[in-house]
PDB file of C-alpha atoms in Angstrom:
ATOM      1  CA  MET A   1     -17.090  -2.431  -1.638  1.00 66.00           C
ATOM      2  CA  THR A   2     -13.768  -0.764  -2.421  1.00 84.00           C
ATOM      3  CA  ILE A   3     -11.524  -1.938  -5.247  1.00 84.00           C
ATOM      4  CA  ARG A   4      -9.009  -3.257  -2.692  1.00 78.00           C
ATOM      5  CA  ALA A   5     -11.680  -5.206  -0.840  1.00 75.00           C
ATOM      6  CA  SER A   6     -13.024  -6.618  -4.117  1.00 77.00           C
ATOM      7  CA  LEU A   7      -9.535  -7.754  -5.145  1.00 77.00           C
ATOM      8  CA  GLN A   8      -8.889  -9.329  -1.736  1.00 76.00           C
ATOM      9  CA  ALA A   9     -12.182 -11.197  -1.888  1.00 74.00           C
ATOM     10  CA  ALA A  10     -11.349 -12.495  -5.389  1.00 78.00           C
ATOM     11  CA  VAL A  11      -7.881 -13.628  -4.297  1.00 76.00           C
ATOM     12  CA  ASN A  12      -9.322 -15.356  -1.204  1.00 70.00           C
ATOM     13  CA  ARG A  13     -11.948 -17.187  -3.294  1.00 79.00           C
ATOM     14  CA  SER A  14      -9.272 -18.261  -5.779  1.00 81.00           C
ATOM     15  CA  ALA A  15      -6.942 -19.506  -3.011  1.00 77.00           C
ATOM     16  CA  MET A  16      -9.728 -21.564  -1.441  1.00 78.00           C
ATOM     17  CA  ALA A  17     -10.674 -23.019  -4.832  1.00 82.00           C
ATOM     18  CA  THR A  18      -7.039 -23.939  -5.556  1.00 84.00           C
ATOM     19  CA  TRP A  19      -5.723 -25.176  -2.193  1.00 88.00           C
ATOM     20  CA  GLY A  20      -8.848 -25.630  -0.125  1.00 91.00           C
ATOM     21  CA  GLN A  21     -10.388 -28.880   0.987  1.00 96.00           C
ATOM     22  CA  PRO A  22     -13.775 -29.752   2.437  1.00 96.00           C
ATOM     23  CA  ALA A  23     -14.171 -29.249   6.176  1.00 97.00           C
ATOM     24  CA  THR A  24     -17.005 -29.215   8.667  1.00 97.00           C
ATOM     25  CA  TYR A  25     -17.172 -26.263  11.056  1.00 97.00           C
ATOM     26  CA  THR A  26     -19.385 -26.417  14.138  1.00 97.00           C
ATOM     27  CA  PRO A  27     -19.738 -23.286  16.271  1.00 97.00           C
ATOM     28  CA  ALA A  28     -19.927 -24.127  19.973  1.00 96.00           C
ATOM     29  CA  SER A  29     -22.660 -21.499  20.351  1.00 95.00           C
ATOM     30  CA  THR A  30     -25.124 -23.290  18.041  1.00 95.00           C
ATOM     31  CA  GLY A  31     -23.855 -26.849  17.648  1.00 96.00           C
ATOM     32  CA  THR A  32     -25.004 -26.758  14.016  1.00 96.00           C
ATOM     33  CA  PRO A  33     -22.361 -28.121  11.597  1.00 97.00           C
ATOM     34  CA  VAL A  34     -21.658 -26.235   8.362  1.00 96.00           C
ATOM     35  CA  GLY A  35     -19.704 -27.483   5.345  1.00 97.00           C
ATOM     36  CA  ILE A  36     -16.917 -25.099   4.303  1.00 96.00           C
ATOM     37  CA  THR A  37     -13.823 -25.064   2.110  1.00 95.00           C
ATOM     38  CA  ALA A  38     -10.594 -24.173   3.901  1.00 95.00           C
ATOM     39  CA  VAL A  39      -6.830 -24.513   3.590  1.00 94.00           C
ATOM     40  CA  PHE A  40      -5.574 -27.030   6.158  1.00 95.00           C
ATOM     41  CA  ASP A  41      -1.947 -27.286   7.278  1.00 91.00           C
ATOM     42  CA  SER A  42      -1.398 -30.138   9.710  1.00 89.00           C
ATOM     43  CA  ALA A  43       2.119 -29.000  10.664  1.00 84.00           C
ATOM     44  CA  PHE A  44       2.160 -25.193  10.652  1.00 72.00           C
ATOM     45  CA  VAL A  45       5.238 -23.762  12.372  1.00 74.00           C
ATOM     46  CA  ALA A  46       4.743 -20.594  14.413  1.00 71.00           C
ATOM     47  CA  VAL A  47       7.719 -18.649  15.755  1.00 73.00           C
ATOM     48  CA  GLU A  48       7.078 -16.368  18.699  1.00 73.00           C
ATOM     49  CA  THR A  49       9.779 -13.852  19.585  1.00 74.00           C
ATOM     50  CA  GLY A  50       8.079 -11.932  22.374  1.00 73.00           C
ATOM     51  CA  GLY A  51      10.706 -12.935  24.932  1.00 73.00           C
ATOM     52  CA  GLU A  52      14.472 -13.136  24.908  1.00 76.00           C
ATOM     53  CA  VAL A  53      14.531 -16.571  23.290  1.00 76.00           C
ATOM     54  CA  PRO A  54      12.435 -17.350  20.185  1.00 74.00           C
ATOM     55  CA  VAL A  55      10.046 -20.264  20.673  1.00 77.00           C
ATOM     56  CA  SER A  56       8.599 -22.278  17.809  1.00 78.00           C
ATOM     57  CA  THR A  57       5.583 -24.534  17.940  1.00 80.00           C
ATOM     58  CA  VAL A  58       4.050 -26.941  15.450  1.00 82.00           C
ATOM     59  CA  ALA A  59       0.279 -27.083  15.372  1.00 88.00           C
ATOM     60  CA  PRO A  60      -2.476 -27.755  12.849  1.00 93.00           C
ATOM     61  CA  VAL A  61      -3.936 -24.585  11.343  1.00 94.00           C
ATOM     62  CA  LEU A  62      -7.014 -23.881   9.252  1.00 96.00           C
ATOM     63  CA  LEU A  63      -7.224 -20.828   6.989  1.00 94.00           C
ATOM     64  CA  VAL A  64     -10.817 -19.899   6.165  1.00 95.00           C
ATOM     65  CA  ARG A  65     -12.748 -16.992   4.712  1.00 91.00           C
ATOM     66  CA  LEU A  66     -14.792 -15.232   7.405  1.00 92.00           C
ATOM     67  CA  ALA A  67     -17.648 -14.939   4.899  1.00 90.00           C
ATOM     68  CA  ASP A  68     -17.887 -18.750   4.769  1.00 92.00           C
ATOM     69  CA  LEU A  69     -18.458 -19.120   8.517  1.00 94.00           C
ATOM     70  CA  PRO A  70     -21.945 -18.922  10.043  1.00 92.00           C
ATOM     71  CA  ALA A  71     -20.646 -16.847  12.979  1.00 92.00           C
ATOM     72  CA  ASP A  72     -17.413 -15.267  14.162  1.00 94.00           C
ATOM     73  CA  PRO A  73     -15.060 -18.092  15.161  1.00 97.00           C
ATOM     74  CA  GLU A  74     -14.355 -18.630  18.850  1.00 97.00           C
ATOM     75  CA  GLN A  75     -12.160 -20.840  20.971  1.00 97.00           C
ATOM     76  CA  GLY A  76     -13.900 -24.154  21.529  1.00 97.00           C
ATOM     77  CA  ASP A  77     -15.581 -24.347  18.117  1.00 98.00           C
ATOM     78  CA  ALA A  78     -15.208 -27.754  16.451  1.00 98.00           C
ATOM     79  CA  VAL A  79     -13.610 -28.570  13.080  1.00 97.00           C
ATOM     80  CA  THR A  80     -13.431 -31.835  11.168  1.00 97.00           C
ATOM     81  CA  VAL A  81     -10.874 -31.781   8.357  1.00 97.00           C
ATOM     82  CA  GLY A  82      -8.290 -34.081   6.812  1.00 92.00           C
ATOM     83  CA  GLY A  83      -9.687 -37.100   8.632  1.00 92.00           C
ATOM     84  CA  GLY A  84      -9.268 -35.545  12.076  1.00 95.00           C
ATOM     85  CA  ASP A  85     -11.439 -33.872  14.694  1.00 97.00           C
ATOM     86  CA  TYR A  86     -10.131 -30.615  16.146  1.00 97.00           C
ATOM     87  CA  GLU A  87     -11.064 -27.819  18.497  1.00 97.00           C
ATOM     88  CA  VAL A  88     -10.251 -24.155  17.834  1.00 97.00           C
ATOM     89  CA  ALA A  89      -7.515 -23.123  20.271  1.00 96.00           C
ATOM     90  CA  ASP A  90      -6.768 -19.631  18.930  1.00 95.00           C
ATOM     91  CA  VAL A  91      -8.414 -17.256  16.459  1.00 97.00           C
ATOM     92  CA  GLN A  92      -6.132 -14.993  14.387  1.00 94.00           C
ATOM     93  CA  PRO A  93      -8.071 -12.736  11.977  1.00 92.00           C
ATOM     94  CA  ASP A  94      -6.308 -10.647   9.368  1.00 87.00           C
ATOM     95  CA  SER A  95      -7.335  -7.582   7.380  1.00 83.00           C
ATOM     96  CA  SER A  96      -8.044  -9.462   4.138  1.00 83.00           C
ATOM     97  CA  GLY A  97     -11.243 -11.238   5.171  1.00 86.00           C
ATOM     98  CA  THR A  98      -9.633 -14.496   6.228  1.00 90.00           C
ATOM     99  CA  VAL A  99      -8.889 -15.950   9.628  1.00 94.00           C
ATOM    100  CA  ARG A 100      -6.235 -18.422  10.749  1.00 93.00           C
ATOM    101  CA  LEU A 101      -7.547 -20.878  13.295  1.00 96.00           C
ATOM    102  CA  ARG A 102      -4.929 -22.656  15.374  1.00 94.00           C
ATOM    103  CA  LEU A 103      -6.319 -26.084  16.167  1.00 96.00           C
ATOM    104  CA  MET A 104      -5.764 -28.799  18.748  1.00 94.00           C
ATOM    105  CA  GLN A 105      -6.858 -32.422  18.693  1.00 93.00           C
ATOM    106  CA  ALA A 106     -10.380 -32.835  20.024  1.00 94.00           C
ATOM    107  CA  ALA A 107     -10.685 -34.774  23.261  1.00 82.00           C
TER     108      ALA A 107
END
């Protein structure tokens, strides 16, 4: 592991320990729930400027370390956090070993 990767992993662990809360993650592929710690934001604001007019949306988002998940996250996976049940609507990995999961209320 490179020094940069080691530092990123340490920062990610520290962030989860400081701001994280318990969550249950259930991959659709296995149906087996796993307890994780993740940072939950129930009103994340995303601004998309791909077109001529910027569009903003408010949606719940879960930030989680990829190493804490039993499998790569996919649309349709289930999450229980903050007293609510959600479904993964979009998976947005980054280069630091974390992934932002845009959520929607489970049906």
